[in-house]
PDB file of C-alpha atoms and ligand atoms in Angstrom:
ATOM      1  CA  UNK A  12       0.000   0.000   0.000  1.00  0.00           C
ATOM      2  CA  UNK A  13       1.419   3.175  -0.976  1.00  0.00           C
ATOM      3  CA  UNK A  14       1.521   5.658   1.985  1.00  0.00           C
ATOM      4  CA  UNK A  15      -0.014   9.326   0.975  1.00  0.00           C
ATOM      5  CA  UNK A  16       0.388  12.891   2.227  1.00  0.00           C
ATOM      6  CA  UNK A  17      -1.437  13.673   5.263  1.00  0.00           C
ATOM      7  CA  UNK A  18      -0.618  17.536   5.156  1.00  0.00           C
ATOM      8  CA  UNK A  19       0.010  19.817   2.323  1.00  0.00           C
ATOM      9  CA  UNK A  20       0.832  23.427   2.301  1.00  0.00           C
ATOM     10  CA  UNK A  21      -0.112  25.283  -0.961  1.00  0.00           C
ATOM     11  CA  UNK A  22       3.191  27.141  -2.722  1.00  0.00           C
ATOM     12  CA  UNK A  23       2.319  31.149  -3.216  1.00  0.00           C
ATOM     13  CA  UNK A  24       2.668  30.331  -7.018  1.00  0.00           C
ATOM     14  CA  UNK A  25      -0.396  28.425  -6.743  1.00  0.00           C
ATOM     15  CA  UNK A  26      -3.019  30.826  -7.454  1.00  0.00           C
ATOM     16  CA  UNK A  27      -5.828  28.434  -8.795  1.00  0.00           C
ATOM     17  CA  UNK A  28      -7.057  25.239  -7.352  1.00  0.00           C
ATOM     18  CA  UNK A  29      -9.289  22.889  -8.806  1.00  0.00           C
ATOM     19  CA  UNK A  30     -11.092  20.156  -6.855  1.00  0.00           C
ATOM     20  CA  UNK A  31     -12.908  16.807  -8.657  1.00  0.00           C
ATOM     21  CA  UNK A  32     -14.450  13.413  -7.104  1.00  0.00           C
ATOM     22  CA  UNK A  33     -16.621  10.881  -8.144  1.00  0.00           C
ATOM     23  CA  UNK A  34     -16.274  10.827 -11.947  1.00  0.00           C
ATOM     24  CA  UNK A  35     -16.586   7.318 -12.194  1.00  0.00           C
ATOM     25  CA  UNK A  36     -15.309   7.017 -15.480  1.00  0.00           C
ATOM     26  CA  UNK A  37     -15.558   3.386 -17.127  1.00  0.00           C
ATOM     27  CA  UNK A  38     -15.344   2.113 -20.671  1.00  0.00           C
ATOM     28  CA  UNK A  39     -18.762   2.478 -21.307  1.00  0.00           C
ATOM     29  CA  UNK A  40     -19.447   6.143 -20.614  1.00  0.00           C
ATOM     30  CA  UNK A  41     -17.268   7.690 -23.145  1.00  0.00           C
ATOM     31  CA  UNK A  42     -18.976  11.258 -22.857  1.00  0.00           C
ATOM     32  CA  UNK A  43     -18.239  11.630 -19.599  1.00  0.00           C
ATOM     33  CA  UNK A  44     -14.476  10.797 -20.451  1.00  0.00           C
ATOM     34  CA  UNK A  45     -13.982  12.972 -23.338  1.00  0.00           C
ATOM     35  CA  UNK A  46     -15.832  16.333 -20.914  1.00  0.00           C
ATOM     36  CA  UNK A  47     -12.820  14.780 -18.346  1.00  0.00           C
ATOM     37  CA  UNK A  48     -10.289  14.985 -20.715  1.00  0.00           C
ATOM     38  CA  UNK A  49     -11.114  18.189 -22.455  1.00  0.00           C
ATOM     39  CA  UNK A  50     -11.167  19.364 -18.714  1.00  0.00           C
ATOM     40  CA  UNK A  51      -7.804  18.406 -18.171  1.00  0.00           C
ATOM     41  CA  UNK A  52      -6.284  19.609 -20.746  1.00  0.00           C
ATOM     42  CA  UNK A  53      -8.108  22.718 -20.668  1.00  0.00           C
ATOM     43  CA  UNK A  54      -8.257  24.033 -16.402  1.00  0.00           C
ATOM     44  CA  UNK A  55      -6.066  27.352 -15.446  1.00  0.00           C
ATOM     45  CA  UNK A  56      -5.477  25.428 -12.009  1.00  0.00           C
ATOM     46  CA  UNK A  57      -1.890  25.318 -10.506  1.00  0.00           C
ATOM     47  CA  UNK A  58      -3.185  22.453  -9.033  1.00  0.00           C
ATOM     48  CA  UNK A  59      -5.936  19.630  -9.011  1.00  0.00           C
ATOM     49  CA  UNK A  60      -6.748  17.701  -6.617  1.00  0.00           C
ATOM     50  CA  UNK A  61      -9.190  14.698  -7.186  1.00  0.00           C
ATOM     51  CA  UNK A  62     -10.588  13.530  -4.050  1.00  0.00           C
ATOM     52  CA  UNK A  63     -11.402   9.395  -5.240  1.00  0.00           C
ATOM     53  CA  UNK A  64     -13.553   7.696  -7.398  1.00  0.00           C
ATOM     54  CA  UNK A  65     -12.255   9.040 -10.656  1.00  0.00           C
ATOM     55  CA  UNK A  66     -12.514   5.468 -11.739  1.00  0.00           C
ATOM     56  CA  UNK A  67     -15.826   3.228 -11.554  1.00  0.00           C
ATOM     57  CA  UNK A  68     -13.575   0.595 -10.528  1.00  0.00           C
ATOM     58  CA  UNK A  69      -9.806   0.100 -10.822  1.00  0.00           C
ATOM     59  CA  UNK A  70      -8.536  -3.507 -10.339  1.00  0.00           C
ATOM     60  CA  UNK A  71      -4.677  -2.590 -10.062  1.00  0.00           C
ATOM     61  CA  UNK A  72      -2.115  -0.928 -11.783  1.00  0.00           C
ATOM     62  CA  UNK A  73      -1.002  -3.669 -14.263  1.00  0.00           C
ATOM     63  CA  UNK A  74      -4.587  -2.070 -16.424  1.00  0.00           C
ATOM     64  CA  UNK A  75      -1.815   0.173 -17.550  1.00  0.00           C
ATOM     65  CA  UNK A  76       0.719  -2.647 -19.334  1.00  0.00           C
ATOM     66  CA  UNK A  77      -1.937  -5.285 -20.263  1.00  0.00           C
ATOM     67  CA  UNK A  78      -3.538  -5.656 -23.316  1.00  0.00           C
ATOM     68  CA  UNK A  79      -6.974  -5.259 -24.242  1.00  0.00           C
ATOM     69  CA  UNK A  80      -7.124  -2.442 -21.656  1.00  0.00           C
ATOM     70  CA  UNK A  81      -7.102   0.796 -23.994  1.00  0.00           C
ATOM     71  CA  UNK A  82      -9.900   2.771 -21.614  1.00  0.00           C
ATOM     72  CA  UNK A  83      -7.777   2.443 -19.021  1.00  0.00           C
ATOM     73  CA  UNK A  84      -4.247   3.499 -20.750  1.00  0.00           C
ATOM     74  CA  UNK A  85      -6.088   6.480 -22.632  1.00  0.00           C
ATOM     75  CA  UNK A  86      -7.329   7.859 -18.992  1.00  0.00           C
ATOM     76  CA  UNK A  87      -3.640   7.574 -17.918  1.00  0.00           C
ATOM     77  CA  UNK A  88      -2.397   9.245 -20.421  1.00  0.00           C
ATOM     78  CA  UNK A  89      -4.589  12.266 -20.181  1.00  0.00           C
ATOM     79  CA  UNK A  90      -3.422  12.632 -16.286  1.00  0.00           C
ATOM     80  CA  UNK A  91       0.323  12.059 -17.655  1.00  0.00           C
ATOM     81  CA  UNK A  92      -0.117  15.293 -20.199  1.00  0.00           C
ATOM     82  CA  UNK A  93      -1.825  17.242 -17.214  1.00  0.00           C
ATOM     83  CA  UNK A  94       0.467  15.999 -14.737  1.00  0.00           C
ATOM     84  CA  UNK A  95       3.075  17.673 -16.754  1.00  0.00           C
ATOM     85  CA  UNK A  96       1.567  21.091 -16.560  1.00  0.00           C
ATOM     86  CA  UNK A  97       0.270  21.288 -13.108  1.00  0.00           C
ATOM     87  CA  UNK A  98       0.326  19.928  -9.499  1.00  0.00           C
ATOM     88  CA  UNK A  99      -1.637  16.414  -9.525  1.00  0.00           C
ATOM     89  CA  UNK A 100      -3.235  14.684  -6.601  1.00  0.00           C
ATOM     90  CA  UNK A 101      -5.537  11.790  -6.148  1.00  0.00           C
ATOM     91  CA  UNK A 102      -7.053  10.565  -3.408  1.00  0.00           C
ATOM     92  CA  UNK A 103      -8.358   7.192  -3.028  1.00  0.00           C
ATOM     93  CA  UNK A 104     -12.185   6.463  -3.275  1.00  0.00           C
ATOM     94  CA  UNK A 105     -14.314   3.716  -2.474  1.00  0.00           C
ATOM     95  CA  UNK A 106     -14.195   1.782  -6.115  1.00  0.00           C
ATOM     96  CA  UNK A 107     -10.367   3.039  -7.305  1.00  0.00           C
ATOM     97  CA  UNK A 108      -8.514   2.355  -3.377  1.00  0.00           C
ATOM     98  CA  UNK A 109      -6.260   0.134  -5.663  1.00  0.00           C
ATOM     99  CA  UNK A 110      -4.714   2.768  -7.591  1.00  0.00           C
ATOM    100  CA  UNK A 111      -1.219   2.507  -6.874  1.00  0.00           C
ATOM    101  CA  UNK A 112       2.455   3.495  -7.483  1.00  0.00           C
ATOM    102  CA  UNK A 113       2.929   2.692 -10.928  1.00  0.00           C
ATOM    103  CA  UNK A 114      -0.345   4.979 -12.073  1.00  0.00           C
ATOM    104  CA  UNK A 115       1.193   7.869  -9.861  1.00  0.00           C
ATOM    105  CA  UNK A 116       4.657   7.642 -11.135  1.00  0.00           C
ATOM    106  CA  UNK A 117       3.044   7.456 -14.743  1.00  0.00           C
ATOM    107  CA  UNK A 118       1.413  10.868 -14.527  1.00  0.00           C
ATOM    108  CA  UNK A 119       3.922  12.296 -12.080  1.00  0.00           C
ATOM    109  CA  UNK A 120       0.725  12.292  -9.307  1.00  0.00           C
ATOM    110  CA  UNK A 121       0.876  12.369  -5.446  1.00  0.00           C
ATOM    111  CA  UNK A 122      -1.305  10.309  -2.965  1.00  0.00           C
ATOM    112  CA  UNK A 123      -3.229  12.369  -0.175  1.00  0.00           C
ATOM    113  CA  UNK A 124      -3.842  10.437   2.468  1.00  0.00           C
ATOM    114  CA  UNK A 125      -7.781  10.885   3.685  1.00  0.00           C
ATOM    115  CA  UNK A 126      -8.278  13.063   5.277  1.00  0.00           C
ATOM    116  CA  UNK A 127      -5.703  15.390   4.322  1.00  0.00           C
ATOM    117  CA  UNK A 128      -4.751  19.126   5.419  1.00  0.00           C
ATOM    118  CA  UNK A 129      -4.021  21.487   2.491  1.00  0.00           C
ATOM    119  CA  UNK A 130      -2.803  24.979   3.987  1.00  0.00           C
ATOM    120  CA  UNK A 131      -3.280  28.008   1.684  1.00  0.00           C
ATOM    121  CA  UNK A 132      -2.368  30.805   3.088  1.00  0.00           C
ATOM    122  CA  UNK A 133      -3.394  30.725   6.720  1.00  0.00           C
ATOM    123  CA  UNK A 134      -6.318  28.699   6.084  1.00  0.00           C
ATOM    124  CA  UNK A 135      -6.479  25.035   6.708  1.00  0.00           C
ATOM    125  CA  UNK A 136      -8.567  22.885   4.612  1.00  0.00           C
ATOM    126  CA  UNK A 137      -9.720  19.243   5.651  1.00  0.00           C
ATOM    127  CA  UNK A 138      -9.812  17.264   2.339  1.00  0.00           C
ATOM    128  CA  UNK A 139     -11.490  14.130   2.588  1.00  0.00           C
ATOM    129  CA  UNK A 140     -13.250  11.153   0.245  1.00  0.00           C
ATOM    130  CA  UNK A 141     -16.244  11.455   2.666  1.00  0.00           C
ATOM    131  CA  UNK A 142     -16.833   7.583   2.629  1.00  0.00           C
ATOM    132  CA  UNK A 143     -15.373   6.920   5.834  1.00  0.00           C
ATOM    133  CA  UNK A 144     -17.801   9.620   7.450  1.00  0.00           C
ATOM    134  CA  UNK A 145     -20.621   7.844   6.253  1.00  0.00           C
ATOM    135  CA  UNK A 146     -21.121   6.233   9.742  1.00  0.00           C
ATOM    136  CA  UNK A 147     -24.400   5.000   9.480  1.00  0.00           C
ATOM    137  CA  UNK A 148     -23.636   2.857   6.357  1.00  0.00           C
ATOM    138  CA  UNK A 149     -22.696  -0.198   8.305  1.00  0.00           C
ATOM    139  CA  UNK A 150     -21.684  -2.827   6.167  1.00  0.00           C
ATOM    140  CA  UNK A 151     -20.042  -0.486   3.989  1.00  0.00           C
ATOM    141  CA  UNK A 152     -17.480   0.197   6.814  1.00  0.00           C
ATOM    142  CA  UNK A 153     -17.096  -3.335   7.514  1.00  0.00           C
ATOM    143  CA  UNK A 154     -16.768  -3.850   3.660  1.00  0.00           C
ATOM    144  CA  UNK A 155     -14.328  -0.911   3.840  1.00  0.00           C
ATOM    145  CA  UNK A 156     -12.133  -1.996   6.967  1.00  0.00           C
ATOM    146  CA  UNK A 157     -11.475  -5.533   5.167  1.00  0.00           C
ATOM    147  CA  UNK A 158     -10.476  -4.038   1.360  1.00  0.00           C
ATOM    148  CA  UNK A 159      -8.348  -1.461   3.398  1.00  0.00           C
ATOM    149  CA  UNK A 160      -6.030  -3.832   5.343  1.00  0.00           C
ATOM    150  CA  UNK A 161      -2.561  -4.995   3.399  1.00  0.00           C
ATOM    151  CA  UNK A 162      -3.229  -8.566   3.566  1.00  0.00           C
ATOM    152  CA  UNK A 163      -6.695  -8.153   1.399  1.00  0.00           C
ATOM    153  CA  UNK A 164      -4.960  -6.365  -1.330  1.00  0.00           C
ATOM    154  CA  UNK A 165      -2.108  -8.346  -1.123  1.00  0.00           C
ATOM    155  CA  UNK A 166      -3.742 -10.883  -1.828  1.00  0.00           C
ATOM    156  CA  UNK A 167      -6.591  -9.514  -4.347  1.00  0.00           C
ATOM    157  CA  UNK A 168      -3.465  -8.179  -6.607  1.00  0.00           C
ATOM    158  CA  UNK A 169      -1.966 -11.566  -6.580  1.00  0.00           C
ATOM    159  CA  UNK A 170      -4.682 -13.360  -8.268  1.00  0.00           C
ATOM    160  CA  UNK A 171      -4.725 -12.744 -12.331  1.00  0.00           C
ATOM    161  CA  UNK A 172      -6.443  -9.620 -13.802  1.00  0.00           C
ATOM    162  CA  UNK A 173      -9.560 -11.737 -15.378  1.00  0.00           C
ATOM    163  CA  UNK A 174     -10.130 -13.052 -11.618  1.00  0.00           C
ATOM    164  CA  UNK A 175      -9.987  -9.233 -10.279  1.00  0.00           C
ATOM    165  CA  UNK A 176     -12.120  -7.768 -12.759  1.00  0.00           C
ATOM    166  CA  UNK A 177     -14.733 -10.734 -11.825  1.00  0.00           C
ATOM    167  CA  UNK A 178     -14.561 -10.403  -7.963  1.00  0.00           C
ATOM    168  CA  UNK A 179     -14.924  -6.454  -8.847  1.00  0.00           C
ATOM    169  CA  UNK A 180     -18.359  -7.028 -10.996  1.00  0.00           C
ATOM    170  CA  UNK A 181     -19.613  -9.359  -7.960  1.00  0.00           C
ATOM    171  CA  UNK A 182     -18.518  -6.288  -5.432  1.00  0.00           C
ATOM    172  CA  UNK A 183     -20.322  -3.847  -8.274  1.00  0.00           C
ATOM    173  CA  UNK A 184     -23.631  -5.999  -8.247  1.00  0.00           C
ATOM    174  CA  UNK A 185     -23.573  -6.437  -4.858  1.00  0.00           C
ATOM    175  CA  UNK A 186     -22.873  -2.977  -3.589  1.00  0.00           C
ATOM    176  CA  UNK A 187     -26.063  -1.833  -6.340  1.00  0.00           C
ATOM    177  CA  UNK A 188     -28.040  -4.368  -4.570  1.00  0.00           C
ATOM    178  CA  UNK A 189     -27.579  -2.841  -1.101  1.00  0.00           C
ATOM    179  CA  UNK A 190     -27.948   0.714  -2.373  1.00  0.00           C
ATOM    180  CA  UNK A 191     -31.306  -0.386  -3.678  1.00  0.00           C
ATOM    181  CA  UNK A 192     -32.170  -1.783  -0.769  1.00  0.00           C
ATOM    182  CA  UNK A 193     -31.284   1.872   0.977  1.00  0.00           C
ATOM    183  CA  UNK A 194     -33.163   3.608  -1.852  1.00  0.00           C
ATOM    184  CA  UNK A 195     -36.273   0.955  -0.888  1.00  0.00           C
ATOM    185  CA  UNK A 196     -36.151   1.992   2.851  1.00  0.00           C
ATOM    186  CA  UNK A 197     -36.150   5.855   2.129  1.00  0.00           C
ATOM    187  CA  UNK A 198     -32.346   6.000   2.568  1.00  0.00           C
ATOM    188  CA  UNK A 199     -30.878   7.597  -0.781  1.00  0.00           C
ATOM    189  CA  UNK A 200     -26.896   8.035  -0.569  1.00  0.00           C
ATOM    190  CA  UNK A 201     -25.222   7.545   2.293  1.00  0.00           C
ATOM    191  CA  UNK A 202     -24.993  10.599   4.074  1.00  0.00           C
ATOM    192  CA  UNK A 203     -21.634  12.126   5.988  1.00  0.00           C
ATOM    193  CA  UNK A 204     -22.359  11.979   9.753  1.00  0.00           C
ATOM    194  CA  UNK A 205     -21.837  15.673  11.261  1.00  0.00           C
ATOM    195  CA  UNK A 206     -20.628  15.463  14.126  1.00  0.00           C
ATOM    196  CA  UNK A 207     -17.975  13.352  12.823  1.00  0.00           C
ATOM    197  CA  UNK A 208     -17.413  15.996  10.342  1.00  0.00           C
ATOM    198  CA  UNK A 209     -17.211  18.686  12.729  1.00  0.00           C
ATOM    199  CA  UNK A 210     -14.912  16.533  15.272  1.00  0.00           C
ATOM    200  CA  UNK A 211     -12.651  15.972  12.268  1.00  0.00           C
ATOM    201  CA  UNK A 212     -12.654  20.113  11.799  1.00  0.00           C
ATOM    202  CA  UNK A 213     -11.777  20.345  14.944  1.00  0.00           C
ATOM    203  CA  UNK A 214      -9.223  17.683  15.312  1.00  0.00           C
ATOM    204  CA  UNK A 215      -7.465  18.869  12.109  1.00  0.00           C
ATOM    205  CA  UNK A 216      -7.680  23.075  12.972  1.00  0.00           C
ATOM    206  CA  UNK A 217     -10.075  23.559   9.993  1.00  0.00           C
ATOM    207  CA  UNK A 218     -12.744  24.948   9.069  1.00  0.00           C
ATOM    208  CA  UNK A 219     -14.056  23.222   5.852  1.00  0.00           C
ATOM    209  CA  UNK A 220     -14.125  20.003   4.458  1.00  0.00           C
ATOM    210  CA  UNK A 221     -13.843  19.427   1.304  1.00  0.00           C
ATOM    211  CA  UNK A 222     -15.438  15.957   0.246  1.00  0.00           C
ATOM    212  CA  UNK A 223     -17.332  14.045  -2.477  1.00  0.00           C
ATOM    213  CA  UNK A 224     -19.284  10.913  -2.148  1.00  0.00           C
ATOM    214  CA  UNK A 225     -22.259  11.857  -0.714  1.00  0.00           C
ATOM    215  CA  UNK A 226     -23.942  13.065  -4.682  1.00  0.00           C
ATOM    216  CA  UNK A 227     -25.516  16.457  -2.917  1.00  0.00           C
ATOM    217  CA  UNK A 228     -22.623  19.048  -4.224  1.00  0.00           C
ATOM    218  CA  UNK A 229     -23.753  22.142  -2.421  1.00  0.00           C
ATOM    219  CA  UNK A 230     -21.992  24.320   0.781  1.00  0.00           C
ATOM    220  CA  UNK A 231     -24.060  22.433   3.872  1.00  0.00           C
ATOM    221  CA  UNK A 232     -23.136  24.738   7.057  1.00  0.00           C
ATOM    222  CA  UNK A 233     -22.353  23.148  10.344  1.00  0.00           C
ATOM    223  CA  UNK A 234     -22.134  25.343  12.791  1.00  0.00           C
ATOM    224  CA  UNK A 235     -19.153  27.410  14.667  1.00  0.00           C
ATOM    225  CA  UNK A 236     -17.953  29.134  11.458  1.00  0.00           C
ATOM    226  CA  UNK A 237     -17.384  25.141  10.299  1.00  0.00           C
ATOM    227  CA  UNK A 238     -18.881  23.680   6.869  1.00  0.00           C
ATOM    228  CA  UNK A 239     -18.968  20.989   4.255  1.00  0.00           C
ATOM    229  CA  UNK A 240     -18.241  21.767   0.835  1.00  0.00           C
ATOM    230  CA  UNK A 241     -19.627  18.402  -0.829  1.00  0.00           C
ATOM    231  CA  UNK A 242     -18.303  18.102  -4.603  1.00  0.00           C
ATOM    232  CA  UNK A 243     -20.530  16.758  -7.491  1.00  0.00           C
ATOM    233  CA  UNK A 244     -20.162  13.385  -8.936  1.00  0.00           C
ATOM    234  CA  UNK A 245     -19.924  13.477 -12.766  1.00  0.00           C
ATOM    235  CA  UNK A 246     -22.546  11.940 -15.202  1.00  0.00           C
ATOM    236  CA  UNK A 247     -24.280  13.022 -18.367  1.00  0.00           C
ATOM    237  CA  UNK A 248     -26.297  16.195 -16.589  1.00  0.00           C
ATOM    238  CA  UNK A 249     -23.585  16.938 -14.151  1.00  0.00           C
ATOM    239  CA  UNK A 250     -20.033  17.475 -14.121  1.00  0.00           C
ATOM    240  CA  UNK A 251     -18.964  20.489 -12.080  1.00  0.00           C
ATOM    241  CA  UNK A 252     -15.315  21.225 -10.589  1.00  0.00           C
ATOM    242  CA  UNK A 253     -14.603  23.542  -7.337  1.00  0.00           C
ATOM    243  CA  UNK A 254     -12.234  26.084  -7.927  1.00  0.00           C
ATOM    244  CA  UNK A 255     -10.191  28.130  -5.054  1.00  0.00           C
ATOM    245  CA  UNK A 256      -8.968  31.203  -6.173  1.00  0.00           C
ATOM    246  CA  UNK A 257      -6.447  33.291  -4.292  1.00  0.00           C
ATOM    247  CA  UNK A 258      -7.511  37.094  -4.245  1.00  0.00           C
ATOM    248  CA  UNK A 259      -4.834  39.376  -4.392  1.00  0.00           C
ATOM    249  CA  UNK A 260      -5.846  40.258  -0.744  1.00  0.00           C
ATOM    250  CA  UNK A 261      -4.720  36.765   0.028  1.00  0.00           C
ATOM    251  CA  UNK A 262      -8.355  35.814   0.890  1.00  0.00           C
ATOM    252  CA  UNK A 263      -9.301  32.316  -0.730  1.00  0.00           C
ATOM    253  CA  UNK A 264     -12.840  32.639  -2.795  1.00  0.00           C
ATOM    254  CA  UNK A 265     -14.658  29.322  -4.143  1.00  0.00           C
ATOM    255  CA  UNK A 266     -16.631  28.779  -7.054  1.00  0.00           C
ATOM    256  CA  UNK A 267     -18.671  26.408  -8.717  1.00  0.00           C
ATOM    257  CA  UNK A 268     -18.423  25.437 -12.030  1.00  0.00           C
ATOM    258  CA  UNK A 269     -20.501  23.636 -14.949  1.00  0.00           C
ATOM    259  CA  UNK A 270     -18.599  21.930 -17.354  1.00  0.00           C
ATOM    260  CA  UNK A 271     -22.298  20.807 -19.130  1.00  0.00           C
TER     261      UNK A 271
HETATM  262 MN1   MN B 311     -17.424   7.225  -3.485  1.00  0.00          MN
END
């Protein structure tokens, strides 16, 4: 398991940061792949962080050397030419935890740990998946606790890439089956819990958190000066990006913006 930044403090250059989650890109969604890539090679940010789930699933690293996997190689690519131009970081989400070394060396990419603390200028910014908050989604954390340890991956990424992409279809079908099932009791998406959310504020000095997961992209306050900015996942009505923009007052000012 590769070990990821757990505090980052932003470089004055940096005058422009953009902030993505949940694309879920897969082979069969190629609009929402060619809006991602146009993004990428199109954003002023100095930086961009994406915050997990860019991929619908990613079964390991070797997608990038073995044949037959051109969706895969063509996404890597596009974060290689980006990563070239501007500060790259990727956070792990709940379907792409198994992106690795090889994928970050490729596009010259940094892990964040989650959470994570980005500093820009005196502010302190909790960046987070939002998964892990989710504390009422029960079996997901169990589900979460097991595919997190070392041993599990070290011994999912042994087994051959046909094997891996079949466990991850039964883990797909499965994990559709239970969000039904949530959908059926009145449930919806998991939600982030907030007092967790504000204890994590707290325990990190910040004010914000910065998450996706969750699908409701909007600013939900929670008290005390402390708030969630949720991010939006991507599909063919939605795709937006959060930008932070350093004023010349040295103020930090967020937007929200529609790539559709
Ligand atoms: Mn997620």
């Amino acid at each position: 398991m590769t070990a990821g930044l757990r505090e980052l403090q932003a470089p004055e250059t940096w005058r422009t940061l953009d902030f993505i989650s949940d694309l879920h890109l897969h082979a069969g969604d190629a609009q929402t792949q060619a809006v991602w890539a146009n993004y990428m090679a199109s954003t002023p940010a100095d930086a961009l962080f994406i915050l997990g789930d860019l991929f619908e699933v990613w079964v390991g690293d070797d997608l990038l050397h073995a044949p037959g996997q051109a969706f895969a190689t063509e996404c890597a690519d596009v974060l290689r030419a980006s990563g070239r131009r501007l500060a790259l970081f990727l956070m792990h989400g709940n379907r792409d935890f198994l992106l690795g070394s090889q994928l970050l060396a490729h596009c010259q990419g940094q892990l964040l740990d989650d959470p994570c603390v980005l500093t820009v200028g005196k502010q302190r910014w909790l960046l987070a998946h939002g998964d892990a908050l989710c504390l009422d989604d029960h079996s997901y954390l169990a589900f979460r606790a097991q595919v997190r340890s070392q041993p599990w991956q070290q011994a999912f990424l042994s087994k051959p890439l046909s094997q891996r992409q079949d466990i991850a279809r039964q883990l797909r079908a499965q994990s559709q089956q239970e969000q039904a099932q949530r959908w059926a009791r009145g449930e919806g998406y998991a939600e982030v819990d907030e007092q967790a959310a504000r204890q994590a504020l707290q325990d990190a000095q910040a004010h914000t958190l910065i998450h996706g997961h969750t699908h409701r992209p909007a600013r939900h306050e929670l008290g005390e000066g402390l708030a969630r900015e949720v991010l939006s996942d991507w599909d063919a009505q939605r795709a937006q990006v959060l930008r932070l923009s350093r004023t010349a007052q040295g103020q930090c000012e967020l937007q929200r913006l529609s790539l559709l």
